[in-house]
CSV table of C-alpha atoms in Angstrom, one decimal:
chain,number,residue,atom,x,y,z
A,1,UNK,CA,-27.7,43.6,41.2
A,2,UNK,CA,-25.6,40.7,41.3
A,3,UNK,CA,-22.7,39.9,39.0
A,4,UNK,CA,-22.0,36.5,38.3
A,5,UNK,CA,-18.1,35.4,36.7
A,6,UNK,CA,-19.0,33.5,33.8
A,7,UNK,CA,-17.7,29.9,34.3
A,8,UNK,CA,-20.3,27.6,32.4
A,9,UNK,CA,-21.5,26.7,29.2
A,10,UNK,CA,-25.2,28.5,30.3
A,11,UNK,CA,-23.2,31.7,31.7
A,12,UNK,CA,-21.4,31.9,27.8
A,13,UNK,CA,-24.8,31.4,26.6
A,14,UNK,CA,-26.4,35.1,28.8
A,15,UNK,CA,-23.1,36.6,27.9
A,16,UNK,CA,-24.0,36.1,24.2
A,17,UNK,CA,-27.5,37.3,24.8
A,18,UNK,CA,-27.3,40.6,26.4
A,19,UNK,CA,-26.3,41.9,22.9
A,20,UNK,CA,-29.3,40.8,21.7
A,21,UNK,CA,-31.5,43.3,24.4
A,22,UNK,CA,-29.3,46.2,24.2
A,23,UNK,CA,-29.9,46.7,20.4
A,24,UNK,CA,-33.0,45.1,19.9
A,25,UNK,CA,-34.5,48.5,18.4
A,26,UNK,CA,-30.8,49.7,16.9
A,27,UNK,CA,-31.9,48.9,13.1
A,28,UNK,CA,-27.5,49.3,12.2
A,29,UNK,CA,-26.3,46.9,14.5
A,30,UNK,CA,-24.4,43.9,13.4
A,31,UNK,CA,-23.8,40.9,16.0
A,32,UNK,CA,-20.3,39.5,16.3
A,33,UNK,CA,-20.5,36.0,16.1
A,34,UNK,CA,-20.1,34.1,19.4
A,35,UNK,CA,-17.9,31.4,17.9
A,36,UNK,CA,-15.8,34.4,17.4
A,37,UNK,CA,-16.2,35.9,21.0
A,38,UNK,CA,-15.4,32.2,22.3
A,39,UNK,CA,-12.3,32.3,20.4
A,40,UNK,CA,-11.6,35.0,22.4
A,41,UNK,CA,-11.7,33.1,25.7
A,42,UNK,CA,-10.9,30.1,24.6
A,43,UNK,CA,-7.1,28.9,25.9
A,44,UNK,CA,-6.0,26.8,23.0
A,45,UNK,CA,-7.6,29.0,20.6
A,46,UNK,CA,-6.0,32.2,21.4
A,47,UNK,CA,-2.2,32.9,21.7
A,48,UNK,CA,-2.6,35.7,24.1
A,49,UNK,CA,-3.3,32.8,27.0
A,50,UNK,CA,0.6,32.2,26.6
A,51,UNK,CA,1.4,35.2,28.3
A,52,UNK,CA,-2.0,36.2,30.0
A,53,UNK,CA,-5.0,35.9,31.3
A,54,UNK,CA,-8.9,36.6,31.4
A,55,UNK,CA,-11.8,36.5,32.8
A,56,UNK,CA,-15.8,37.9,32.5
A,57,UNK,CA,-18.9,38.1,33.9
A,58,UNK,CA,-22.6,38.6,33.3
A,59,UNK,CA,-24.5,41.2,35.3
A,60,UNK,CA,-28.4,40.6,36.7
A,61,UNK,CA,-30.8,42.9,38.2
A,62,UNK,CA,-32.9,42.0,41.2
A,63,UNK,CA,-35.1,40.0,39.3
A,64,UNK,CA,-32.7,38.0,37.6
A,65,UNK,CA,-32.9,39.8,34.2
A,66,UNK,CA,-29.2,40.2,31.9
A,67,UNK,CA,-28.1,43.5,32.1
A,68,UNK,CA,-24.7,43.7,31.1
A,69,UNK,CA,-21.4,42.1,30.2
A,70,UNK,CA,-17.7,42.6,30.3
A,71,UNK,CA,-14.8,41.1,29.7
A,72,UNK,CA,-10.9,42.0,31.9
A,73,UNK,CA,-7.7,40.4,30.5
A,74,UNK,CA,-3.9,41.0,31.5
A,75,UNK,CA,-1.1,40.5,28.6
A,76,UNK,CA,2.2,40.6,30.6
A,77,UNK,CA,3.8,40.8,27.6
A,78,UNK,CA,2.8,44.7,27.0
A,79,UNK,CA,3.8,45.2,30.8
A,80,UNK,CA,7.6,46.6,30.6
A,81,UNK,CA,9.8,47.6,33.5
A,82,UNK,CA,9.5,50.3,35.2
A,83,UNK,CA,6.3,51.3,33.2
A,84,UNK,CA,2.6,51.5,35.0
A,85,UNK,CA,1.3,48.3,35.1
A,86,UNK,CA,-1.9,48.4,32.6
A,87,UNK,CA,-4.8,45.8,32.3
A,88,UNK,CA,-7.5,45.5,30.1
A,89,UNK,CA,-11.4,45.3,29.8
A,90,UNK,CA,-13.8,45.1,26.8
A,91,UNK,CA,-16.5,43.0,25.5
A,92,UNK,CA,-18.2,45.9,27.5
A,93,UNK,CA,-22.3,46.1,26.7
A,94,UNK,CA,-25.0,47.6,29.3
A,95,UNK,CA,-28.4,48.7,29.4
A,96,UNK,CA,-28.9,52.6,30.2
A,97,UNK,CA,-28.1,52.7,33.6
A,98,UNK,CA,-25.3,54.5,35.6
A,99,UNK,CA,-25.1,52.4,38.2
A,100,UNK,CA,-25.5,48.9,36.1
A,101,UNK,CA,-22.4,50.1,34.0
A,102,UNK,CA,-20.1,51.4,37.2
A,103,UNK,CA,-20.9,47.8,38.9
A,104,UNK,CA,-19.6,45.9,35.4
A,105,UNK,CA,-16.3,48.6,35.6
A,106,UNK,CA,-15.7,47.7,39.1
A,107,UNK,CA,-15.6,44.3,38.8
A,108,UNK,CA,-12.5,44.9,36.0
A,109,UNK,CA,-11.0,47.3,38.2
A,110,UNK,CA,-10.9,45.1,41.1
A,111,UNK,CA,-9.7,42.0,39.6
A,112,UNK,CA,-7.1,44.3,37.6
A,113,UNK,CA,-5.8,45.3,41.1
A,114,UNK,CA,-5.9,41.9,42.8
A,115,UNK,CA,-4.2,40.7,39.6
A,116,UNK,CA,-1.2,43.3,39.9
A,117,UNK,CA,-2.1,45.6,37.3
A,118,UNK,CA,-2.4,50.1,38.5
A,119,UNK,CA,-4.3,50.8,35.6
A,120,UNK,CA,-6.8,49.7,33.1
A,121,UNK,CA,-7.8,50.5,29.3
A,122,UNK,CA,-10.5,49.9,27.1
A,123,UNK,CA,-13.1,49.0,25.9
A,124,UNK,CA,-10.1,46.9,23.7
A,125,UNK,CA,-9.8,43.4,23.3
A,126,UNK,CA,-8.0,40.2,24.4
A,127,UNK,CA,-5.5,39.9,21.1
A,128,UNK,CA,-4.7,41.4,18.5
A,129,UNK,CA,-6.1,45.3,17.4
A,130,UNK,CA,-7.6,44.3,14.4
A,131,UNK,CA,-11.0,44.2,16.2
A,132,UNK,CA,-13.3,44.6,19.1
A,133,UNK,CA,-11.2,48.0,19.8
A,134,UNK,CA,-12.2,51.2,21.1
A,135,UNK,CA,-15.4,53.2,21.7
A,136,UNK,CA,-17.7,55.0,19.1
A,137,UNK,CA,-17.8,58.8,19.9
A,138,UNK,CA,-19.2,60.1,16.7
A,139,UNK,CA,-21.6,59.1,13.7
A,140,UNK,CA,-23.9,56.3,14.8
A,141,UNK,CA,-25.8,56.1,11.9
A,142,UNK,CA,-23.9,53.6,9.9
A,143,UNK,CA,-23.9,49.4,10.3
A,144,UNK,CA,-20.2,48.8,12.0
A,145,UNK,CA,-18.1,46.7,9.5
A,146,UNK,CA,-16.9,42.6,10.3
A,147,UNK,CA,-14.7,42.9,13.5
A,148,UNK,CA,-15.4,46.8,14.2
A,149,UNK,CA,-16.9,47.7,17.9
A,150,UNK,CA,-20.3,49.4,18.0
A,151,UNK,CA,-21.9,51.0,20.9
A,152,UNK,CA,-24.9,53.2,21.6
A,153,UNK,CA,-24.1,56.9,22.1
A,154,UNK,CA,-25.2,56.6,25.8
A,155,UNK,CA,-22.1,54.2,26.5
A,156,UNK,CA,-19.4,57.8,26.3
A,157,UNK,CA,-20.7,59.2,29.5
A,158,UNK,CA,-20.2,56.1,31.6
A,159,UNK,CA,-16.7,55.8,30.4
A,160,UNK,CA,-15.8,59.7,31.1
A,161,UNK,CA,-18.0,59.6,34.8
A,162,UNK,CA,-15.9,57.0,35.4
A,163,UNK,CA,-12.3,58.4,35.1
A,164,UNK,CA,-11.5,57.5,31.7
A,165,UNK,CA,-9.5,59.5,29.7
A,166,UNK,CA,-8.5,59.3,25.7
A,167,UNK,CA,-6.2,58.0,25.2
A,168,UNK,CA,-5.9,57.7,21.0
A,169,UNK,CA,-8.3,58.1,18.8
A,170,UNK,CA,-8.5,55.3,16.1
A,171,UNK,CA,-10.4,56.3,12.7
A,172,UNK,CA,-12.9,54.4,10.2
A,173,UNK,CA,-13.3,55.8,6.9
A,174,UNK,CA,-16.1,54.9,4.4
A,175,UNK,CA,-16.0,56.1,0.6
A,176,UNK,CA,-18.6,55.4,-2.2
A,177,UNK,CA,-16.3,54.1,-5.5
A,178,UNK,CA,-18.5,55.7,-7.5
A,179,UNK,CA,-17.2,59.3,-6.5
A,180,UNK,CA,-14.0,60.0,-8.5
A,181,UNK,CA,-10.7,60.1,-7.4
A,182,UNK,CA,-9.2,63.8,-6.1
A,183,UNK,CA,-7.0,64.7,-9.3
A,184,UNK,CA,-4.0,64.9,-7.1
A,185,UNK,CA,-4.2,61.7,-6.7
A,186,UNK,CA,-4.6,60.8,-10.3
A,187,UNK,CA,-1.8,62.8,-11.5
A,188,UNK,CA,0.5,61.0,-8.8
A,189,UNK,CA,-0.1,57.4,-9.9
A,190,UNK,CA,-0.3,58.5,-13.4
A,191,UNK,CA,3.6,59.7,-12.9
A,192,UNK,CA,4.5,56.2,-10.9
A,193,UNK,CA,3.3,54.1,-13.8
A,194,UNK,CA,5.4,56.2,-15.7
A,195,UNK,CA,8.3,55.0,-14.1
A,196,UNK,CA,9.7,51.9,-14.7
A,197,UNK,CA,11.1,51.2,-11.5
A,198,UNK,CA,7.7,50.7,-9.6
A,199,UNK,CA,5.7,48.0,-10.5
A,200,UNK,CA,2.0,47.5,-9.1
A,201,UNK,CA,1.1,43.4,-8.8
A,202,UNK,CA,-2.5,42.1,-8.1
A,203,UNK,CA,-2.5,39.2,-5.2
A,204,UNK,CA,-2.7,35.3,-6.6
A,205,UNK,CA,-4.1,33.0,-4.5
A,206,UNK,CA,-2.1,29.9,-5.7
A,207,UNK,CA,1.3,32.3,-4.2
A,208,UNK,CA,0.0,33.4,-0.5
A,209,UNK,CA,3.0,32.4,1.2
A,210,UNK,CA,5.2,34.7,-1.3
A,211,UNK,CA,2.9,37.3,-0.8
A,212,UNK,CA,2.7,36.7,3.1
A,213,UNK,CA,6.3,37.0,3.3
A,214,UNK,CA,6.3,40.1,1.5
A,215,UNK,CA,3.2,41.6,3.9
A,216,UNK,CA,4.9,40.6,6.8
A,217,UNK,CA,8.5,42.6,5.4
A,218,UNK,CA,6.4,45.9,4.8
A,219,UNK,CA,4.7,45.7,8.0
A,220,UNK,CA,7.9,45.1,9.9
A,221,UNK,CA,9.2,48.1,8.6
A,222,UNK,CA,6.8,50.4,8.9
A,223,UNK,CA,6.0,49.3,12.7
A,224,UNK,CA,9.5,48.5,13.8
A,225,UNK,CA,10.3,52.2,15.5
A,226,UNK,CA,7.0,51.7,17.7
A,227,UNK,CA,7.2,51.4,21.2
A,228,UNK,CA,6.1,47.8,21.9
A,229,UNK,CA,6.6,46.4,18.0
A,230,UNK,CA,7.9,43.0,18.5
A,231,UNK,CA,8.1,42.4,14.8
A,232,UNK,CA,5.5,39.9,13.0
A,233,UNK,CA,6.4,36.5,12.2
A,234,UNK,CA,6.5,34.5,8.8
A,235,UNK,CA,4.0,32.0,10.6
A,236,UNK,CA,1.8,34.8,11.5
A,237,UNK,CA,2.0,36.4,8.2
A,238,UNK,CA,0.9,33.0,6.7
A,239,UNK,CA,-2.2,32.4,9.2
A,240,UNK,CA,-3.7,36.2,8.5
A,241,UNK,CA,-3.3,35.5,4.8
A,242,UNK,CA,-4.7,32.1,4.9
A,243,UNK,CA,-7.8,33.2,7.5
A,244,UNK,CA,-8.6,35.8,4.6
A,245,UNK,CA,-8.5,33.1,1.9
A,246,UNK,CA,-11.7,32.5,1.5
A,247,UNK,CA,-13.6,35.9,1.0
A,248,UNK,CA,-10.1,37.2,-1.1
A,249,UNK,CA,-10.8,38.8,-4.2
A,250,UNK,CA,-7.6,39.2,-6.1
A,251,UNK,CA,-8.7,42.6,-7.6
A,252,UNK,CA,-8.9,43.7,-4.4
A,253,UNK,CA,-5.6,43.6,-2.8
A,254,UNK,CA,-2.4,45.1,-4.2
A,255,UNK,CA,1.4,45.2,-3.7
A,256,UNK,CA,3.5,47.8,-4.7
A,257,UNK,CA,7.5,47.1,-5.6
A,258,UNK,CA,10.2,49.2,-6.0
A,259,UNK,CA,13.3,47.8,-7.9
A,260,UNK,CA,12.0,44.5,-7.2
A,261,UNK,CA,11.6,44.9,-3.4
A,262,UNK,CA,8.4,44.9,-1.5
A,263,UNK,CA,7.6,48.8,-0.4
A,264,UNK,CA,3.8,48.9,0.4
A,265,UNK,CA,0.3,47.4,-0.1
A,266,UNK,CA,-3.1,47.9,0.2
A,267,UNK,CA,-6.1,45.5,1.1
A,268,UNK,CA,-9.5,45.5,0.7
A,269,UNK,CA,-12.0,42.6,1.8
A,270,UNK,CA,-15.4,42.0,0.6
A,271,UNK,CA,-17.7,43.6,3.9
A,272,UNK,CA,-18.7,40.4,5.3
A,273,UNK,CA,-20.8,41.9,7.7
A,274,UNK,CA,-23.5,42.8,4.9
A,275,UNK,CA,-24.3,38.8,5.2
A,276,UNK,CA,-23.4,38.4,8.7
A,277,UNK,CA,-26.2,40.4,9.5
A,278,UNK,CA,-28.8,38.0,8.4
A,279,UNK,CA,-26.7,35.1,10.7
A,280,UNK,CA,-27.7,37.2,14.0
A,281,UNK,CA,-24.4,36.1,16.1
A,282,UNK,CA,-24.3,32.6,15.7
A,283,UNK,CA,-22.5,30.9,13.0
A,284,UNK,CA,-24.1,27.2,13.5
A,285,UNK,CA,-25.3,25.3,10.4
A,286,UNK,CA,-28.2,27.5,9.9
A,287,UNK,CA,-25.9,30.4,10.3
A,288,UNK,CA,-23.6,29.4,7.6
A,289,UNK,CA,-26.8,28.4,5.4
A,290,UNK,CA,-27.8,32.3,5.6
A,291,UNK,CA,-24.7,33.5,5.4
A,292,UNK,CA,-23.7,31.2,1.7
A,293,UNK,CA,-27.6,32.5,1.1
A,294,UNK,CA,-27.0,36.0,1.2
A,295,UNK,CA,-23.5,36.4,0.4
A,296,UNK,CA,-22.3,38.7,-2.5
């Protein structure tokens, strides 16, 4: 096996295929897009470069057929004194071999350690948690949503043989709208509505940045006891509300006020991925041309 650090415009181009072999019969999988994925690994497209860096490779077999991927990244921002040192890898895919998969985890391990770093989590990503986080463990019978890590169930052995231990467990929760509401439920907002300090306001487009500022002051407060919360920025607010612009629906998003002051939200998108699927990974002009095609 060789494994080859992926420093060309060709090597990108196998790192975006292996995908492509691994799930070839997996009728539920989505691809991420690789504009996306370069994004990832792209300095003056991601923020996380500041204060880090990464690096990824493509794995061969003896006769020079893809095999695997992965991706390790270090953000010495989350490293904090007198705390273990941890790196990270993802972008992890492999066919169903033991030793193929060991080979790719070595390779993060050992540039981890050249790199400083005494240990290393995953599979996570290179920014922010909002995708490309974690490992399935359980139910692998449903398409994985815009953003969301899928893997096939053969992937939890190779991460447990190899030392890794759970860390948190993250959760994804689907619901059909056409089951009712629990009554509990119904009885609480019905007694909210009833009271005339709460008031319940729909999102409007033509006011993101109010509603970004009022995002970002829930999200503050809620996060601001945890550990490594740094607190999100009005300018970062602005950029999440403005990337989600296009596919907003403003029946679908909702911010909840009491006396006047921002006290929670909720936010639903339209799943993008049901189009997405059609685009196969790449977002070029015939990508976007299925995608316009087959969107909602």
């Amino acid at each position: 096996m060789q494994i080859i650090e992926v420093s060309s415009p060709s090597l990108a181009g196998d790192f975006h295929k292996i995908p492509h072999t691994i799930y070839k019969n997996d009728p539920n999988y989505i691809h991420h897009l690789k504009q996306d994925i370069e994004g990832v690994f792209e300095q003056k497209k991601n923020k996380f470069f500041r204060h880090g860096e990464a690096t990824r490779w493509v794995l061969k077999n003896s006769d020079g057929k893809l095999i695997g991927r992965v991706a390790a990244f270090i953000n010495r921002k989350d490293i904090k004194p007198n705390k273990i040192k941890v790196g990270g890898m993802g972008f992890f895919e492999c066919i169903d071999d033991k030793q193929a998969a060991f080979k790719l985890l070595d390779t993060c391990r050992d540039w981890l350690l050249l790199k400083g770093m005494e240990a290393m989590e995953g599979p996570v990503n290179f920014g922010e948690r909002d995708k490309y986080w974690g490992l399935i463990i359980d139910n692998f019978t449903m398409p994985p949503y815009y953003g969301q890590n899928y893997n096939p169930p053969y992937y939890i052995p190779f991460f447990e043989d190899y030392g890794f231990k759970e860390y948190f467990q993250q959760y994804i929760y689907h619901r059909s709208v056409q089951e009712p509401l629990q009554e509990r439920y119904v009885e609480r907002a019905a007694r909210i509505f009833k009271d005339s300090r709460y008031e319940i306001k729909r999102i409007e487009k033509n006011k993101l940045e109010k509603y970004a500022e009022d995002f970002r002051a829930i999200y503050n407060r809620a996060w601001v006891k945890h550990d490594s919360h740094k607190g999100m920025p009005q300018v970062q607010a602005m950029a999440l509300m403005n990337k989600i612009k296009p596919i907003l629906d403003e029946d679908l998003i909702c911010f909840a006020y009491f006396e006047g002051k921002p006290v929670g939200f909720y936010i639903s998108l339209p799943e993008i991925n049901q189009a997405f699927k059609y685009v196969k990974g790449n977002f070029n002009l015939l990508g976007k041309l299925k995608f316009l095609y087959h969107k909602w």
